[in-house]
Tab-separated table of C-alpha atoms in Angstrom:
chain	number	residue	atom	x	y	z
G	182	GLY	CA	0.000	0.000	0.000
G	183	ASN	CA	0.858	3.667	0.152
G	184	SER	CA	2.510	5.265	3.152
G	185	VAL	CA	4.835	8.088	4.167
G	186	THR	CA	7.443	7.975	6.898
G	187	GLN	CA	8.674	11.279	8.142
G	188	MET	CA	11.494	12.325	10.405
G	189	GLU	CA	10.247	12.743	13.921
G	190	GLY	CA	10.530	16.032	15.695
G	191	PRO	CA	10.487	18.385	17.247
G	192	VAL	CA	13.406	20.110	15.572
G	193	THR	CA	14.931	23.258	17.017
G	194	LEU	CA	17.417	25.287	15.015
G	195	SER	CA	19.117	28.626	15.309
G	196	GLU	CA	18.356	31.260	12.709
G	197	GLU	CA	20.400	30.839	9.491
G	198	ALA	CA	21.066	27.165	10.195
G	199	PHE	CA	20.666	24.488	7.515
G	200	LEU	CA	17.475	22.451	7.615
G	201	THR	CA	16.850	18.895	6.488
G	202	ILE	CA	13.626	17.008	7.198
G	203	ASN	CA	13.707	13.440	5.966
G	204	CYS	CA	10.784	11.816	4.197
G	205	THR	CA	10.561	8.377	2.632
G	206	TYR	CA	7.594	6.722	1.012
G	207	THR	CA	6.166	3.458	-0.226
G	208	ALA	CA	3.747	3.424	-3.121
G	209	THR	CA	2.177	0.864	-5.388
G	210	GLY	CA	1.954	3.209	-8.372
G	211	TYR	CA	3.684	6.388	-9.500
G	212	PRO	CA	2.880	9.000	-6.909
G	213	SER	CA	3.242	12.741	-6.820
G	214	LEU	CA	5.033	14.020	-3.741
G	215	PHE	CA	4.333	17.099	-1.669
G	216	TRP	CA	5.428	19.143	1.290
G	217	TYR	CA	2.730	21.039	3.138
G	218	VAL	CA	3.307	23.530	5.942
G	219	GLN	CA	0.998	24.362	8.817
G	220	TYR	CA	1.691	27.594	10.675
G	221	PRO	CA	0.279	27.974	14.181
G	222	GLY	CA	-3.484	28.417	14.080
G	223	GLU	CA	-3.669	28.085	10.315
G	224	GLY	CA	-4.594	25.451	7.743
G	225	LEU	CA	-2.320	23.365	5.563
G	226	GLN	CA	-0.562	25.288	2.840
G	227	LEU	CA	1.130	23.745	-0.160
G	228	LEU	CA	4.849	24.436	0.081
G	229	LEU	CA	6.191	22.528	-2.926
G	230	LYS	CA	5.571	19.487	-5.050
G	231	ALA	CA	7.163	17.125	-7.552
G	232	THR	CA	5.181	14.921	-9.896
G	233	LYS	CA	7.816	12.596	-11.335
G	234	ALA	CA	11.204	11.105	-10.573
G	235	ASP	CA	14.168	13.535	-10.458
G	236	ASP	CA	11.861	16.559	-10.385
G	237	LYS	CA	12.879	19.231	-7.898
G	238	GLY	CA	10.192	21.247	-6.179
G	239	SER	CA	11.144	24.616	-4.731
G	240	ASN	CA	9.467	27.536	-3.011
G	241	LYS	CA	10.475	30.227	-0.494
G	242	GLY	CA	14.016	28.874	-0.342
G	243	PHE	CA	12.865	25.313	0.394
G	244	GLU	CA	13.754	22.485	-1.969
G	245	ALA	CA	13.012	18.786	-2.293
G	246	THR	CA	13.997	16.309	-5.008
G	247	TYR	CA	11.906	13.275	-5.949
G	248	ARG	CA	14.321	10.335	-5.643
G	249	LYS	CA	12.721	7.169	-6.931
G	250	GLU	CA	15.806	5.026	-6.335
G	251	THR	CA	15.772	5.810	-2.615
G	252	THR	CA	11.986	6.470	-2.406
G	253	SER	CA	12.721	9.762	-0.705
G	254	PHE	CA	11.648	13.399	-0.834
G	255	HIS	CA	13.733	15.180	1.778
G	256	LEU	CA	13.015	18.837	2.494
G	257	GLU	CA	15.962	21.240	2.691
G	258	LYS	CA	16.568	24.908	3.268
G	259	GLY	CA	19.952	26.550	3.380
G	260	SER	CA	19.210	29.246	5.938
G	261	VAL	CA	16.112	29.101	8.115
G	262	GLN	CA	14.342	32.107	9.576
G	263	VAL	CA	12.216	32.521	12.673
G	264	SER	CA	9.189	32.838	10.385
G	265	ASP	CA	9.785	29.257	9.158
G	266	SER	CA	8.660	27.915	12.534
G	267	ALA	CA	5.756	25.595	11.715
G	268	VAL	CA	4.800	21.953	11.298
G	269	TYR	CA	5.880	20.371	8.015
G	270	PHE	CA	4.041	17.438	6.454
G	271	CYS	CA	5.301	15.184	3.706
G	272	ALA	CA	2.572	13.611	1.577
G	273	LEU	CA	1.989	11.519	-1.493
G	274	SER	CA	-0.870	11.432	-3.928
G	275	ASP	CA	-1.504	8.451	-6.161
G	276	ARG	CA	-3.997	8.663	-9.006
G	277	ASP	CA	-4.589	4.916	-8.737
G	278	THR	CA	-6.272	5.598	-5.386
G	279	GLY	CA	-8.256	8.645	-6.458
G	280	ASN	CA	-5.467	11.073	-5.631
G	281	GLN	CA	-6.248	10.844	-1.937
G	282	PHE	CA	-3.332	12.056	0.127
G	283	TYR	CA	-1.243	9.935	2.448
G	284	PHE	CA	0.470	12.117	5.012
G	285	GLY	CA	3.394	11.654	7.309
G	286	THR	CA	2.987	12.456	10.972
G	287	GLY	CA	4.477	15.924	10.640
G	288	THR	CA	7.692	17.499	11.900
G	289	SER	CA	7.531	20.500	14.168
G	290	LEU	CA	10.245	23.078	13.494
G	291	THR	CA	11.134	25.894	15.850
G	292	VAL	CA	13.702	28.462	14.786
G	293	ILE	CA	15.210	30.562	17.535
G	294	PRO	CA	16.842	33.944	16.977
D	34	ASP	CA	-10.195	32.810	-5.915
D	35	THR	CA	-11.335	32.879	-2.319
D	36	GLY	CA	-9.850	29.540	-1.340
D	37	VAL	CA	-11.526	26.646	0.420
D	38	SER	CA	-13.774	27.727	3.276
D	39	GLN	CA	-15.158	25.677	6.140
D	40	ASN	CA	-17.848	26.395	8.691
D	41	PRO	CA	-17.978	26.443	11.575
D	42	ARG	CA	-14.336	26.855	12.550
D	43	HIS	CA	-14.967	25.460	16.011
D	44	LYS	CA	-17.672	23.218	17.418
D	45	ILE	CA	-18.149	22.019	20.972
D	46	THR	CA	-20.836	19.413	21.524
D	47	LYS	CA	-21.932	16.877	24.064
D	48	ARG	CA	-21.523	13.170	23.514
D	49	GLY	CA	-24.470	11.720	21.658
D	50	GLN	CA	-25.364	14.880	19.773
D	51	ASN	CA	-25.274	15.210	15.997
D	52	VAL	CA	-23.046	17.751	14.268
D	53	THR	CA	-22.782	18.950	10.679
D	54	PHE	CA	-19.873	20.699	9.012
D	55	ARG	CA	-19.835	22.535	5.727
D	56	CYS	CA	-17.105	22.914	3.118
D	57	ASP	CA	-17.112	25.292	0.157
D	58	PRO	CA	-14.382	24.350	-2.322
D	59	ILE	CA	-12.537	26.598	-4.711
D	60	SER	CA	-14.916	27.560	-7.473
D	61	GLU	CA	-15.034	25.010	-10.297
D	62	HIS	CA	-12.902	22.454	-8.487
D	63	ASN	CA	-14.673	19.215	-9.258
D	64	ARG	CA	-13.005	17.075	-6.599
D	65	LEU	CA	-13.601	17.519	-2.890
D	66	TYR	CA	-11.915	15.588	-0.096
D	67	TRP	CA	-12.514	15.214	3.639
D	68	TYR	CA	-9.736	14.377	6.088
D	69	ARG	CA	-9.489	14.037	9.839
D	70	GLN	CA	-6.487	15.217	11.804
D	71	THR	CA	-5.894	14.334	15.440
D	72	LEU	CA	-3.348	16.030	17.658
D	73	GLY	CA	0.219	15.281	16.671
D	74	GLN	CA	-0.758	13.314	13.582
D	75	GLY	CA	-1.014	13.946	9.891
D	76	PRO	CA	-4.401	14.187	8.230
D	77	GLU	CA	-6.135	10.897	7.422
D	78	PHE	CA	-8.357	10.443	4.406
D	79	LEU	CA	-12.087	10.011	5.032
D	80	THR	CA	-13.858	10.325	1.688
D	81	TYR	CA	-13.901	12.152	-1.606
D	82	PHE	CA	-16.314	13.354	-4.267
D	83	GLN	CA	-15.972	13.917	-7.956
D	84	ASN	CA	-18.729	16.378	-8.726
D	85	GLU	CA	-21.723	15.028	-6.780
D	86	ALA	CA	-20.599	11.399	-6.777
D	87	GLN	CA	-18.976	9.985	-3.656
D	88	LEU	CA	-16.278	7.743	-5.116
D	89	GLU	CA	-14.439	6.383	-2.113
D	90	LYS	CA	-14.852	6.070	1.619
D	91	SER	CA	-12.205	5.141	4.141
D	92	ARG	CA	-12.815	2.442	6.728
D	93	LEU	CA	-12.377	5.291	9.227
D	94	LEU	CA	-15.770	6.537	8.075
D	95	SER	CA	-18.073	4.549	10.336
D	96	ASP	CA	-21.802	4.367	9.732
D	97	ARG	CA	-22.239	7.332	12.082
D	98	PHE	CA	-20.543	9.501	9.461
D	99	SER	CA	-22.204	10.655	6.276
D	100	ALA	CA	-21.069	13.095	3.636
D	101	GLU	CA	-22.950	14.697	0.787
D	102	ARG	CA	-22.258	16.982	-2.120
D	103	PRO	CA	-25.727	17.323	-3.619
D	104	LYS	CA	-25.069	19.802	-6.420
D	105	GLY	CA	-21.404	19.181	-6.949
D	106	SER	CA	-20.452	22.405	-5.196
D	107	PHE	CA	-20.398	22.606	-1.384
D	108	SER	CA	-20.265	19.505	0.784
D	109	THR	CA	-21.483	18.600	4.249
D	110	LEU	CA	-20.080	16.081	6.701
D	111	GLU	CA	-22.443	14.888	9.412
D	112	ILE	CA	-21.506	12.908	12.489
D	113	GLN	CA	-24.378	11.274	14.337
D	114	ARG	CA	-24.293	10.258	17.991
D	115	THR	CA	-20.898	11.838	18.528
D	116	GLU	CA	-18.330	10.122	20.718
D	117	GLN	CA	-15.337	11.594	22.530
D	118	GLY	CA	-13.083	9.819	20.054
D	119	ASP	CA	-14.538	11.966	17.272
D	120	SER	CA	-12.762	15.008	18.698
D	121	ALA	CA	-10.395	16.138	15.959
D	122	MET	CA	-9.807	18.704	13.254
D	123	TYR	CA	-11.885	17.978	10.146
D	124	LEU	CA	-10.233	19.246	6.977
D	125	CYS	CA	-11.677	19.766	3.552
D	126	ALA	CA	-9.637	20.042	0.366
D	127	SER	CA	-10.414	20.504	-3.304
D	128	SER	CA	-8.647	19.949	-6.590
D	129	SER	CA	-9.292	20.789	-10.196
D	130	GLN	CA	-9.816	18.557	-13.198
D	131	LEU	CA	-6.576	19.732	-14.774
D	132	ALA	CA	-4.395	19.332	-11.696
D	133	ARG	CA	-5.978	16.492	-9.765
D	134	GLU	CA	-2.836	15.651	-7.862
D	135	THR	CA	-2.704	19.007	-6.059
D	136	GLN	CA	-5.159	19.659	-3.268
D	137	TYR	CA	-5.873	22.973	-1.578
D	138	PHE	CA	-6.962	22.796	2.016
D	139	GLY	CA	-9.422	24.794	4.031
D	140	PRO	CA	-8.724	26.037	7.569
D	141	GLY	CA	-10.576	23.110	9.129
D	142	THR	CA	-13.327	22.662	11.687
D	143	ARG	CA	-12.125	21.770	15.156
D	144	LEU	CA	-14.588	19.487	16.944
D	145	LEU	CA	-14.537	18.887	20.687
D	146	VAL	CA	-16.906	16.276	22.072
D	147	LEU	CA	-17.443	16.530	25.816
């Protein structure tokens, strides 16, 4: 079946530090992969996506590359800011299952000044 | 584009009562999804509609849960005889015909069953 395993948190970093949040997946078909972000008190917002192998999604300085050989989609940012403090969710969508999303458990990130 | 909206944003009810939530998707998005998110977990799929047709339901959706999308626009999710275990955030998302793989989420309805 489909599932997403995400690096457990919480993660605390100093401002301008490098961020990596690991995400691996299992899928029966050819999924699209996503990172969503949830800021305190707000809904899920699409951060970036990749729809096929070797695609790189990027947005707001965040990047993730769809690695089929390692079934991974790790999120990275070179220099985090306090405003990046949020919960990050890795997810996959598989058209063979109606494009329903399978989410990881989320990783809480706190960036301190 | 006003985004996905959900009402109410918060609901407190007593065990055994019925509750109904509403979701208005992005205009002309033909797919609508419901998810449930409990504290510290990622959202879990409940059901989805393509236009007015309910195409799939998760085993999480017990017979106390029912969802409708009568005109292919807004949707309602009803929980009958609520239980304390139903306390969660209920999320709605929609996607378009041209970009089915990308879903846009509403702010959610937080349910607390006392």
